[in-house]
Short mmCIF file of C-alpha atoms in Angstrom, two decimals:
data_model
loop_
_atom_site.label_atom_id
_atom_site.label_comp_id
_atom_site.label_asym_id
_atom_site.label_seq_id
_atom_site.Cartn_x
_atom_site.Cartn_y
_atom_site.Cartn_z
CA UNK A 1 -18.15 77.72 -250.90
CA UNK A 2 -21.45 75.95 -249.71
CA UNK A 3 -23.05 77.00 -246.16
CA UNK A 4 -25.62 75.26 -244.29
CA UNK A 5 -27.40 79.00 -244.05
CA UNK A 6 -29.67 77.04 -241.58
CA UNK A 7 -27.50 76.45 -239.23
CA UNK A 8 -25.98 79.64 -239.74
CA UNK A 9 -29.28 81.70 -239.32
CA UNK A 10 -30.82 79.76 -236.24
CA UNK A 11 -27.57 79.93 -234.07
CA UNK A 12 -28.14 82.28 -231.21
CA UNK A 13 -24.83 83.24 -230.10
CA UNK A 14 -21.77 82.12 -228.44
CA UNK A 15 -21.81 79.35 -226.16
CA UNK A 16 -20.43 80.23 -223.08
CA UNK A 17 -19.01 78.07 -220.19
CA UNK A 18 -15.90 78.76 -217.69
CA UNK A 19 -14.87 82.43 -216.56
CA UNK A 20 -11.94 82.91 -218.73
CA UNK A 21 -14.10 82.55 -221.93
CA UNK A 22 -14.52 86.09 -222.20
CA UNK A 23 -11.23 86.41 -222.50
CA UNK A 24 -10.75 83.95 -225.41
CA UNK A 25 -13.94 85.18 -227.30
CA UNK A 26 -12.22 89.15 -227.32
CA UNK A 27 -9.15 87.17 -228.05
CA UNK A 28 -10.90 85.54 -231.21
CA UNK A 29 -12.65 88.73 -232.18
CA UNK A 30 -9.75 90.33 -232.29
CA UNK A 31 -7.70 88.17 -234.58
CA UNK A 32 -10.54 88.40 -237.31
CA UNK A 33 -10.02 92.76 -237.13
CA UNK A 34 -6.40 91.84 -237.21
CA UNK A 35 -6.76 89.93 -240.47
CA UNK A 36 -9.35 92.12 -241.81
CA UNK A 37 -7.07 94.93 -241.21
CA UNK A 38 -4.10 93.11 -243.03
CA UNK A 39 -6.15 92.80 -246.19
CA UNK A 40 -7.60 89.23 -245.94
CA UNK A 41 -11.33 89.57 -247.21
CA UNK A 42 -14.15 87.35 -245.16
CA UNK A 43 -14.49 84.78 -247.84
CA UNK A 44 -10.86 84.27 -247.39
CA UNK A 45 -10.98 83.67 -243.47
CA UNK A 46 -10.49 80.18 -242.22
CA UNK A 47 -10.59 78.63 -238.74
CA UNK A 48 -7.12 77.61 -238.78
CA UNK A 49 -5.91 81.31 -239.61
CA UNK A 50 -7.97 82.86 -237.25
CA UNK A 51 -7.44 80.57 -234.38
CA UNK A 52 -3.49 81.07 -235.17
CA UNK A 53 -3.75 84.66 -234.99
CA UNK A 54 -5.97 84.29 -231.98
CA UNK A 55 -3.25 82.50 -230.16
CA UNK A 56 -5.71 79.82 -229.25
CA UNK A 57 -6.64 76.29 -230.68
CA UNK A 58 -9.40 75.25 -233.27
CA UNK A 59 -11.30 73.36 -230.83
CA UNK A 60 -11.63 76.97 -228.57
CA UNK A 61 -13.47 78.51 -231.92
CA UNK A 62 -15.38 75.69 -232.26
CA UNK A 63 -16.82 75.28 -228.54
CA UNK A 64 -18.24 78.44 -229.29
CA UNK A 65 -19.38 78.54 -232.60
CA UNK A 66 -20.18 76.06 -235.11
CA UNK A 67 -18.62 77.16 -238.47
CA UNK A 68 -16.63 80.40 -239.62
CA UNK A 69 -20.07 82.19 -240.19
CA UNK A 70 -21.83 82.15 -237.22
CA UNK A 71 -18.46 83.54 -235.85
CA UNK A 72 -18.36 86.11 -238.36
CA UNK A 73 -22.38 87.32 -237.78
CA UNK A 74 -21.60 87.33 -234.27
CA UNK A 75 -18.39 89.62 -234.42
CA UNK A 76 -19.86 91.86 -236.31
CA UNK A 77 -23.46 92.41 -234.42
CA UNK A 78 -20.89 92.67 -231.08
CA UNK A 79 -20.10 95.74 -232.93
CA UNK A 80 -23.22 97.39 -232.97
CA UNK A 81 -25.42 98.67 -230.00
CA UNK A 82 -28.32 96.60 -228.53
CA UNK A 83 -31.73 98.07 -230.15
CA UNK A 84 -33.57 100.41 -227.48
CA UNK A 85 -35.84 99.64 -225.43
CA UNK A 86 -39.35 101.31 -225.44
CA UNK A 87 -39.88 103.33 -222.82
CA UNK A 88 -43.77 102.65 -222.51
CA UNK A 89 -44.55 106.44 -223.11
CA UNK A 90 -45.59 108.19 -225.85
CA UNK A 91 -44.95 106.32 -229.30
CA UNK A 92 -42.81 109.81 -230.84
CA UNK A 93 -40.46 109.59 -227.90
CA UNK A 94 -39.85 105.67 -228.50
CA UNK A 95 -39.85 106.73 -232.48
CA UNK A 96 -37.29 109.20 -231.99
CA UNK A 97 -35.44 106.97 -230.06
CA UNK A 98 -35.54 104.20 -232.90
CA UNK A 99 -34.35 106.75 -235.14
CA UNK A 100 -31.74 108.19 -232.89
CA UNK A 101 -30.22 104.80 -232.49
CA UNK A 102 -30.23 103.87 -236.40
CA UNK A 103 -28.48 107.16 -236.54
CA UNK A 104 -25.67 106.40 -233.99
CA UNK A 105 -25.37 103.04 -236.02
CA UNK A 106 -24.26 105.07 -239.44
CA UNK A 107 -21.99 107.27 -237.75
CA UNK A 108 -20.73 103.80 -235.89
CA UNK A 109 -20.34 102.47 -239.51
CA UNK A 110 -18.50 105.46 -240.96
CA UNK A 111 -16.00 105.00 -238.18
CA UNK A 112 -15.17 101.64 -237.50
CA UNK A 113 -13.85 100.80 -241.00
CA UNK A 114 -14.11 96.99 -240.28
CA UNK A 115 -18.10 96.77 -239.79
CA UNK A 116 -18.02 98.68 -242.84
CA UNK A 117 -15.71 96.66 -244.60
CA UNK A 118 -17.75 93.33 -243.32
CA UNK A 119 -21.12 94.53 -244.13
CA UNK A 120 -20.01 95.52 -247.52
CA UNK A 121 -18.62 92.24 -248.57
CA UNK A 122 -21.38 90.55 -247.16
CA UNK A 123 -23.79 91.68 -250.14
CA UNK A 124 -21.32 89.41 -252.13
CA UNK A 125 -22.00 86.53 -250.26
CA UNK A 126 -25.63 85.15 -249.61
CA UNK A 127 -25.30 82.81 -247.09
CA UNK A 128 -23.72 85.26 -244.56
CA UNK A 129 -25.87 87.97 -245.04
CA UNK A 130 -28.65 85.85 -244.80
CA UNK A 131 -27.79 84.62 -241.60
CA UNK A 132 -26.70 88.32 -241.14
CA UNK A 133 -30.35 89.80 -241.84
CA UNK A 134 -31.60 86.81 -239.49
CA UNK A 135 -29.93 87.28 -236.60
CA UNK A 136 -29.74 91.05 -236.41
CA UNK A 137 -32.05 92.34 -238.79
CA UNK A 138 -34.96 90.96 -238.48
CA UNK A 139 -34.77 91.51 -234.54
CA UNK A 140 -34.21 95.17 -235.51
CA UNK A 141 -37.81 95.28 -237.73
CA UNK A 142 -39.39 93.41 -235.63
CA UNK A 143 -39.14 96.02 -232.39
CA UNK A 144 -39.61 98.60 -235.01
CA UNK A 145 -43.18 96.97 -236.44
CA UNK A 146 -44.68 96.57 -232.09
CA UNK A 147 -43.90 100.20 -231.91
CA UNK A 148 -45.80 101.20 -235.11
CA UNK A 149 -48.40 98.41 -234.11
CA UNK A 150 -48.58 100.24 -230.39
CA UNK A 151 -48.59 103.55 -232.40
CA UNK A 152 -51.72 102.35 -234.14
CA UNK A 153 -53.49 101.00 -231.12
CA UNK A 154 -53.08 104.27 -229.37
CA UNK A 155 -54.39 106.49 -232.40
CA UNK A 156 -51.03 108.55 -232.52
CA UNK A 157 -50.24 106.62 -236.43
CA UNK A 158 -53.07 106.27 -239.14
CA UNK A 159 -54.74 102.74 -238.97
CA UNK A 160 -55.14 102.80 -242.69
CA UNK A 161 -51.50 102.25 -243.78
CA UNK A 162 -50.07 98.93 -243.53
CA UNK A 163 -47.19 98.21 -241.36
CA UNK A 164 -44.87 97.40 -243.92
CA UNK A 165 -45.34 101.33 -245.47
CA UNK A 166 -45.86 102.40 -242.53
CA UNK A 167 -41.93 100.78 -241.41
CA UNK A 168 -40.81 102.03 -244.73
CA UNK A 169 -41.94 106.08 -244.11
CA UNK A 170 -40.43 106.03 -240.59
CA UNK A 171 -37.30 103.97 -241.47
CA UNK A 172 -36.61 105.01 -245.14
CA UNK A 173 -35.10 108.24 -244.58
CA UNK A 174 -32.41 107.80 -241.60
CA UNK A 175 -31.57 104.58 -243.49
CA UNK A 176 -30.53 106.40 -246.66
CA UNK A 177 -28.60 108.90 -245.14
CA UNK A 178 -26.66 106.02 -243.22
CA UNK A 179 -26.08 104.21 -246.11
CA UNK A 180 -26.06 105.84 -249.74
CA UNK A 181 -25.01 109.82 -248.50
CA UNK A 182 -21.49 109.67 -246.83
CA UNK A 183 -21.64 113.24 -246.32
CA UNK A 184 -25.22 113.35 -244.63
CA UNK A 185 -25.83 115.44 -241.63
CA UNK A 186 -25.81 112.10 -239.19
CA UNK A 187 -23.89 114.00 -236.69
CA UNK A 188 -26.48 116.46 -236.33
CA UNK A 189 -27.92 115.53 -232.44
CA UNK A 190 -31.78 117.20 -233.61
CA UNK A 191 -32.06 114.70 -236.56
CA UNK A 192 -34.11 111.92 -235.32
CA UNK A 193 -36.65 113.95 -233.79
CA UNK A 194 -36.84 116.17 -237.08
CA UNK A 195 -37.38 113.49 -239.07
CA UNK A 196 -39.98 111.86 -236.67
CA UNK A 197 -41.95 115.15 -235.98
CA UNK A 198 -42.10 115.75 -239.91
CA UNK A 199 -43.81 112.76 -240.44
CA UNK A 200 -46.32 113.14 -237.53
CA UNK A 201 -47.33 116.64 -238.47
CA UNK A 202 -47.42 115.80 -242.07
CA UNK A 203 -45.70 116.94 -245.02
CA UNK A 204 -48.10 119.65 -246.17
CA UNK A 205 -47.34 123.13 -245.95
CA UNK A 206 -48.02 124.94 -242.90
CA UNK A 207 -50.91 127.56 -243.62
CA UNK A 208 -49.55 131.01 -243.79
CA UNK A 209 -51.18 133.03 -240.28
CA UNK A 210 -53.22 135.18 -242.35
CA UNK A 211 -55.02 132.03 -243.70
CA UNK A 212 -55.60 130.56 -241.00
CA UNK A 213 -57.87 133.37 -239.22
CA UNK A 214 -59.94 132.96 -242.21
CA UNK A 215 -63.53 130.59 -242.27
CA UNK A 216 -62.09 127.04 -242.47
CA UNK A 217 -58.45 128.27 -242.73
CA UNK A 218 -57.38 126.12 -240.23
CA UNK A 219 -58.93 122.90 -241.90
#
């Protein structure tokens, strides 16, 4: 199947017009979960099927989207939550709060079986999760790379890492335990701001009290 990716990747939502397309869009959102849940895969999803399940006509989908996979990116970003906003305060509080959310995300994933199901398949097909890492992705790094640059400017991260290491020391570890440990601790409330605070203090032993009332122990 052959996707103009860049019209997938540049569309920026649904368009929306008169009051009742709310209605039409959950109704449409719906039918997909519906035929997700009865075994059809994403690559198998049409416009026709969808809009019959939907109870609505091809011509509502297509008001509102332009092709199958801008419909698709869309209903699954709808399921996750909007990115936080910094709070303009300290740069560990809008860290932890990064963290936090990419944390409520996995545990999101592990229990709506359809965002899992749809993210997984995705990896087997390029042009969604291109447009996929485009629309929410990308977003996502982006809001994470102004708080490490803010983080820089105010001297609470090291100025001699570059962002991209920087993005991968904060991000890395919450991101694995989302997505290659099914059994991580992601319900654990205190894990954000563990992981967060053990990166800021470093990840050198603290020096035993007895060392650190000797000359230079504290160095």
């Amino acid at each position: 199947m052959k996707t103009d990716t860049t019209v997938v990747a540049a569309y920026p939502g649904p368009r929306r017009g008169r009051p009742r397309s709310e209605a039409a869009e959950q109704a449409i959102f719906a039918a997909v979960e519906e035929l997700m849940a009865g075994g059809t895969a994403l690559a198998e999803l049409t416009i026709e099927g969808i809009a019959t399940a939907a109870g609505v006509g091809k011509a509502t989908i297509y008001r509102r989207w332009p092709n199958k996979e801008a419909l698709l990116v869309d209903m699954v970003s709808r399921l996750e939550a909007p990115v936080p906003e910094p709070t303009g305060g300290s740069v560990r509080d809008d860290l932890v709060a990064m963290i936090e959310y990419m944390r409520i995300r996995g545990l999101t994933k592990r229990s709506r079986w359809v965002l899992k199901a749809a993210l997984g398949q995705m990896h087997s097909w390029p042009e969604l999760r291109t447009a996929y890492r485009d629309r929410v992705i990308m977003p996502r790094r982006q809001a994470a790379y102004e708080l490490i640059r803010r983080g820089i400017l105010q001297g609470e991260l090291r100025a001699d890492l570059d962002e991209d290491l920087l993005g991968d020391l904060l991000m890395g570890p919450i991101l694995a335990r989302s997505i290659l440990w099914d059994d991580s601790d992601l319900d654990d409330p205190g894990l954000a701001a563990r992981m967060v605070d053990a990166l800021l203090q470093g990840l050198g032993p603290v020096p035993h009290p007895a060392v650190r009332d000797l000359p230079g122990g504290d160095l």
